[in-house]
């Protein structure tokens, strides 16, 4: 459905005009904008720096939202990284306090070789809402796996066995996994193997053709077909072991003792 944005909503989230997004990945967009916000302050403090460390997501969100590792830079310049990040944090925080309106960064902190970055929750929320409203159904999609192909085979219910809730579970898991992988850039193909060839289907088709006009199903049709396959598979195994079907039928007609004796002899012969 098309997203409708009222004037009140645009005013609430400062959406006039909406910003352009360089990427569909809002997390990357946030990090890029944060990097631009603090880069000018860093270069003002350290004008001789050639390249800045990459900004990364923090592993512990209680300690920071984003972080920059300065150890390699300090090693090349033979500087104490903890002292460097502490002084840099003081400088950036002073600049931020003088120009805090509309910034994504609320403060920074030097912790060992890391410059930890804390985001302005209100601005982060506004930018995220803008992204949701602007990107619509594409929100959350990324192209980091573009060009990679994946085949997901799911469902593929056994035609020689009863259908059950597990078959539906496999449909849900497979289809949702395919949609998730499409959303992160994969070229996804979904396959369902019908399993309509081979010895199993041959035995089932033969049994079905023999009883179709003689016997109505005594149970659900999928159970009925499964039962016919089970019987035919048993007969096939008996045939492989050279069991005399006529003698088997005679032993069954004579009663339990004769049938058990025939079974014991057949097992001994097979071994």
CSV table of C-alpha atoms in Angstrom, one decimal:
chain,number,residue,atom,x,y,z
A,1,UNK,CA,0.0,0.0,0.0
A,2,UNK,CA,1.2,3.5,-0.8
A,3,UNK,CA,2.4,5.4,2.3
A,4,UNK,CA,0.5,8.6,2.9
A,5,UNK,CA,2.3,11.3,4.7
A,6,UNK,CA,0.3,14.2,6.2
A,7,UNK,CA,1.5,17.7,6.5
A,8,UNK,CA,1.5,17.3,10.3
A,9,UNK,CA,3.7,14.2,10.0
A,10,UNK,CA,6.1,16.0,7.7
A,11,UNK,CA,6.3,18.9,10.2
A,12,UNK,CA,6.8,16.5,13.1
A,13,UNK,CA,9.8,14.7,11.4
A,14,UNK,CA,11.1,17.8,9.6
A,15,UNK,CA,10.5,16.3,6.2
A,16,UNK,CA,10.3,19.4,4.0
A,17,UNK,CA,12.1,18.6,1.8
A,18,UNK,CA,12.9,14.9,2.3
A,19,UNK,CA,16.6,14.1,2.3
A,20,UNK,CA,18.3,12.0,-0.4
A,21,UNK,CA,19.6,8.6,0.7
A,22,UNK,CA,22.8,7.4,-0.9
A,23,UNK,CA,22.1,3.8,0.1
A,24,UNK,CA,19.1,1.7,1.0
A,25,UNK,CA,21.0,0.6,4.1
A,26,UNK,CA,20.0,3.1,6.8
A,27,UNK,CA,22.7,1.9,9.2
A,28,UNK,CA,25.4,2.7,6.5
A,29,UNK,CA,23.6,6.0,5.8
A,30,UNK,CA,23.8,6.9,9.5
A,31,UNK,CA,27.5,6.0,9.8
A,32,UNK,CA,28.3,8.0,6.7
A,33,UNK,CA,26.5,11.1,8.0
A,34,UNK,CA,28.1,10.8,11.4
A,35,UNK,CA,31.6,10.5,9.8
A,36,UNK,CA,31.0,13.7,7.8
A,37,UNK,CA,29.8,15.5,10.9
A,38,UNK,CA,32.9,14.8,13.0
A,39,UNK,CA,35.5,14.7,10.1
A,40,UNK,CA,35.7,18.5,9.9
A,41,UNK,CA,36.4,18.7,13.7
A,42,UNK,CA,39.1,16.0,13.5
A,43,UNK,CA,40.8,17.6,10.6
A,44,UNK,CA,40.7,21.0,12.4
A,45,UNK,CA,42.4,19.4,15.4
A,46,UNK,CA,44.8,17.1,13.3
A,47,UNK,CA,45.3,18.8,9.9
A,48,UNK,CA,48.2,16.6,9.0
A,49,UNK,CA,46.2,13.4,9.0
A,50,UNK,CA,45.9,11.8,5.5
A,51,UNK,CA,43.2,9.2,6.1
A,52,UNK,CA,40.8,8.8,9.0
A,53,UNK,CA,40.0,5.4,10.6
A,54,UNK,CA,36.7,3.8,9.5
A,55,UNK,CA,33.8,4.3,11.7
A,56,UNK,CA,32.2,1.1,12.9
A,57,UNK,CA,29.3,-0.2,14.9
A,58,UNK,CA,30.1,-0.7,18.5
A,59,UNK,CA,30.0,-4.2,19.8
A,60,UNK,CA,28.6,-3.0,23.1
A,61,UNK,CA,25.8,-0.5,22.6
A,62,UNK,CA,25.8,0.3,26.3
A,63,UNK,CA,29.3,1.8,25.9
A,64,UNK,CA,28.8,3.5,22.5
A,65,UNK,CA,26.8,3.5,19.3
A,66,UNK,CA,29.7,3.8,17.0
A,67,UNK,CA,33.5,3.7,17.4
A,68,UNK,CA,36.7,4.6,15.6
A,69,UNK,CA,40.0,2.7,16.3
A,70,UNK,CA,43.0,5.0,16.4
A,71,UNK,CA,45.7,2.6,17.4
A,72,UNK,CA,47.2,2.2,13.8
A,73,UNK,CA,47.3,5.9,13.3
A,74,UNK,CA,48.9,6.5,16.7
A,75,UNK,CA,51.4,3.7,16.1
A,76,UNK,CA,52.7,5.4,12.9
A,77,UNK,CA,53.0,8.7,14.7
A,78,UNK,CA,54.5,7.2,17.8
A,79,UNK,CA,51.8,8.7,20.0
A,80,UNK,CA,50.0,7.4,23.1
A,81,UNK,CA,46.6,6.3,21.7
A,82,UNK,CA,44.7,6.8,25.0
A,83,UNK,CA,46.0,10.3,25.5
A,84,UNK,CA,45.4,11.1,21.8
A,85,UNK,CA,41.7,9.9,21.8
A,86,UNK,CA,41.1,11.7,25.2
A,87,UNK,CA,42.4,15.0,23.8
A,88,UNK,CA,40.5,14.6,20.5
A,89,UNK,CA,37.3,13.8,22.4
A,90,UNK,CA,37.6,17.0,24.5
A,91,UNK,CA,38.1,19.0,21.3
A,92,UNK,CA,35.2,17.5,19.4
A,93,UNK,CA,32.8,17.8,22.4
A,94,UNK,CA,33.6,21.5,22.7
A,95,UNK,CA,32.7,21.9,19.0
A,96,UNK,CA,29.6,19.9,19.4
A,97,UNK,CA,28.3,21.9,22.3
A,98,UNK,CA,28.6,25.1,20.3
A,99,UNK,CA,26.7,23.6,17.3
A,100,UNK,CA,24.4,20.9,18.6
A,101,UNK,CA,21.2,21.6,16.8
A,102,UNK,CA,20.3,19.1,14.1
A,103,UNK,CA,23.4,17.0,14.6
A,104,UNK,CA,23.4,13.2,14.8
A,105,UNK,CA,26.3,13.1,17.2
A,106,UNK,CA,25.6,14.1,20.7
A,107,UNK,CA,29.0,13.4,22.2
A,108,UNK,CA,32.2,11.4,21.9
A,109,UNK,CA,34.5,9.8,24.4
A,110,UNK,CA,38.1,8.6,24.3
A,111,UNK,CA,38.4,5.1,25.7
A,112,UNK,CA,41.9,3.6,25.2
A,113,UNK,CA,42.6,3.6,21.5
A,114,UNK,CA,38.9,4.0,20.6
A,115,UNK,CA,37.0,7.2,20.0
A,116,UNK,CA,33.5,6.2,21.0
A,117,UNK,CA,30.6,8.0,19.4
A,118,UNK,CA,27.1,8.5,20.9
A,119,UNK,CA,24.2,9.4,18.7
A,120,UNK,CA,21.4,12.0,19.3
A,121,UNK,CA,18.4,9.7,19.7
A,122,UNK,CA,15.9,12.2,18.5
A,123,UNK,CA,17.8,13.0,15.3
A,124,UNK,CA,18.5,9.3,14.7
A,125,UNK,CA,14.8,8.6,15.1
A,126,UNK,CA,13.8,11.4,12.7
A,127,UNK,CA,16.3,10.2,10.0
A,128,UNK,CA,15.1,6.6,10.4
A,129,UNK,CA,11.4,7.6,10.0
A,130,UNK,CA,12.3,9.7,7.0
A,131,UNK,CA,14.0,6.7,5.5
A,132,UNK,CA,11.0,4.4,6.1
A,133,UNK,CA,8.6,6.9,4.6
A,134,UNK,CA,10.8,7.6,1.6
A,135,UNK,CA,11.9,4.1,0.8
A,136,UNK,CA,8.6,2.4,1.5
A,137,UNK,CA,8.7,-1.3,0.8
A,138,UNK,CA,12.4,-1.1,-0.1
A,139,UNK,CA,13.3,-0.1,3.5
A,140,UNK,CA,15.6,-2.6,5.0
A,141,UNK,CA,16.8,-3.9,1.6
A,142,UNK,CA,20.5,-3.8,0.8
A,143,UNK,CA,22.6,-4.8,-2.2
A,144,UNK,CA,25.7,-6.1,-0.4
A,145,UNK,CA,25.3,-9.6,-2.0
A,146,UNK,CA,24.5,-8.4,-5.5
A,147,UNK,CA,25.7,-10.8,-8.2
A,148,UNK,CA,25.6,-13.8,-5.9
A,149,UNK,CA,23.1,-16.6,-6.8
A,150,UNK,CA,21.4,-18.9,-4.4
A,151,UNK,CA,19.0,-21.9,-4.9
A,152,UNK,CA,16.6,-22.6,-2.1
A,153,UNK,CA,14.8,-25.9,-2.3
A,154,UNK,CA,11.9,-26.2,0.1
A,155,UNK,CA,8.6,-28.0,0.7
A,156,UNK,CA,9.2,-31.0,-1.7
A,157,UNK,CA,6.7,-33.1,0.2
A,158,UNK,CA,7.1,-36.9,-0.2
A,159,UNK,CA,4.3,-38.0,-2.6
A,160,UNK,CA,4.5,-41.5,-1.1
A,161,UNK,CA,3.7,-40.4,2.4
A,162,UNK,CA,0.9,-38.5,4.2
A,163,UNK,CA,1.1,-34.7,4.2
A,164,UNK,CA,1.5,-33.2,7.6
A,165,UNK,CA,2.1,-30.0,9.5
A,166,UNK,CA,5.9,-30.3,8.9
A,167,UNK,CA,5.3,-29.8,5.2
A,168,UNK,CA,3.7,-26.5,5.9
A,169,UNK,CA,6.5,-25.6,8.2
A,170,UNK,CA,9.0,-26.2,5.4
A,171,UNK,CA,7.0,-24.0,3.1
A,172,UNK,CA,7.0,-21.1,5.6
A,173,UNK,CA,10.7,-21.5,6.4
A,174,UNK,CA,11.8,-21.8,2.8
A,175,UNK,CA,9.7,-19.0,1.4
A,176,UNK,CA,10.6,-16.6,4.2
A,177,UNK,CA,14.3,-17.4,3.9
A,178,UNK,CA,14.1,-16.7,0.1
A,179,UNK,CA,12.5,-13.3,0.7
A,180,UNK,CA,15.1,-12.4,3.3
A,181,UNK,CA,18.0,-13.4,1.0
A,182,UNK,CA,16.4,-11.4,-1.9
A,183,UNK,CA,16.2,-8.4,0.5
A,184,UNK,CA,20.0,-8.5,1.0
A,185,UNK,CA,20.8,-8.7,-2.7
A,186,UNK,CA,21.0,-12.3,-3.6
A,187,UNK,CA,19.6,-13.6,-6.9
A,188,UNK,CA,17.3,-16.3,-5.5
A,189,UNK,CA,15.7,-19.2,-7.2
A,190,UNK,CA,13.1,-21.3,-5.3
A,191,UNK,CA,12.9,-25.0,-6.3
A,192,UNK,CA,10.3,-27.6,-5.5
A,193,UNK,CA,11.3,-31.1,-6.3
A,194,UNK,CA,8.1,-32.9,-7.3
A,195,UNK,CA,9.8,-36.3,-7.0
A,196,UNK,CA,7.6,-37.8,-9.7
A,197,UNK,CA,10.2,-40.1,-11.2
A,198,UNK,CA,12.1,-43.2,-9.9
A,199,UNK,CA,11.4,-46.6,-8.4
A,200,UNK,CA,9.1,-45.2,-5.6
A,201,UNK,CA,6.7,-43.6,-8.0
A,202,UNK,CA,6.9,-46.6,-10.3
A,203,UNK,CA,5.8,-49.0,-7.5
A,204,UNK,CA,3.1,-46.6,-6.3
A,205,UNK,CA,1.7,-46.1,-9.8
A,206,UNK,CA,1.6,-49.8,-10.4
A,207,UNK,CA,-0.2,-50.5,-7.2
A,208,UNK,CA,-2.7,-47.7,-7.9
A,209,UNK,CA,-3.4,-49.0,-11.3
A,210,UNK,CA,-4.2,-52.4,-9.9
A,211,UNK,CA,-6.7,-51.3,-7.2
A,212,UNK,CA,-8.2,-48.1,-8.8
A,213,UNK,CA,-11.2,-49.8,-10.3
A,214,UNK,CA,-11.5,-52.5,-7.7
A,215,UNK,CA,-11.2,-50.8,-4.3
A,216,UNK,CA,-12.4,-47.4,-3.1
A,217,UNK,CA,-10.0,-45.6,-0.7
A,218,UNK,CA,-10.5,-46.7,2.9
A,219,UNK,CA,-8.8,-43.6,4.3
A,220,UNK,CA,-7.5,-40.2,3.3
A,221,UNK,CA,-6.2,-40.3,-0.3
A,222,UNK,CA,-2.6,-39.4,0.7
A,223,UNK,CA,-2.7,-42.1,3.4
A,224,UNK,CA,-4.2,-44.5,0.9
A,225,UNK,CA,-1.4,-43.9,-1.7
A,226,UNK,CA,1.2,-44.1,1.0
A,227,UNK,CA,-0.2,-47.5,2.2
A,228,UNK,CA,-0.1,-48.8,-1.4
A,229,UNK,CA,3.5,-47.8,-1.7
A,230,UNK,CA,4.4,-49.4,1.6
A,231,UNK,CA,2.7,-52.7,0.5
A,232,UNK,CA,4.4,-52.6,-2.9
A,233,UNK,CA,7.8,-51.9,-1.4
A,234,UNK,CA,7.4,-54.8,0.9
A,235,UNK,CA,6.5,-57.1,-2.0
A,236,UNK,CA,9.5,-55.8,-3.9
A,237,UNK,CA,11.8,-56.6,-1.0
A,238,UNK,CA,10.3,-60.0,-0.6
A,239,UNK,CA,10.8,-60.7,-4.3
A,240,UNK,CA,14.5,-59.6,-4.1
A,241,UNK,CA,14.9,-62.2,-1.4
A,242,UNK,CA,13.2,-64.9,-3.6
A,243,UNK,CA,10.2,-65.4,-1.4
A,244,UNK,CA,7.6,-67.6,-2.9
A,245,UNK,CA,4.4,-65.4,-2.8
A,246,UNK,CA,2.2,-68.5,-3.3
A,247,UNK,CA,3.8,-70.3,-0.3
A,248,UNK,CA,3.5,-67.0,1.7
A,249,UNK,CA,-0.2,-66.8,0.9
A,250,UNK,CA,-0.8,-70.5,1.8
A,251,UNK,CA,1.0,-70.0,5.2
A,252,UNK,CA,-1.2,-67.1,6.1
A,253,UNK,CA,-4.3,-69.0,5.2
A,254,UNK,CA,-3.2,-71.9,7.5
A,255,UNK,CA,-3.0,-69.6,10.6
A,256,UNK,CA,-0.5,-67.8,12.8
A,257,UNK,CA,1.8,-70.7,13.5
A,258,UNK,CA,2.3,-71.5,9.9
A,259,UNK,CA,2.8,-67.8,9.0
A,260,UNK,CA,5.5,-67.4,11.8
A,261,UNK,CA,7.3,-70.6,10.6
A,262,UNK,CA,7.3,-69.3,7.1
A,263,UNK,CA,8.6,-65.9,8.3
A,264,UNK,CA,11.4,-67.6,10.3
A,265,UNK,CA,12.5,-69.6,7.3
A,266,UNK,CA,12.4,-66.6,5.0
A,267,UNK,CA,14.6,-64.6,7.5
A,268,UNK,CA,17.1,-67.4,7.8
A,269,UNK,CA,17.3,-67.7,4.0
A,270,UNK,CA,17.9,-64.0,3.6
A,271,UNK,CA,20.7,-64.0,6.1
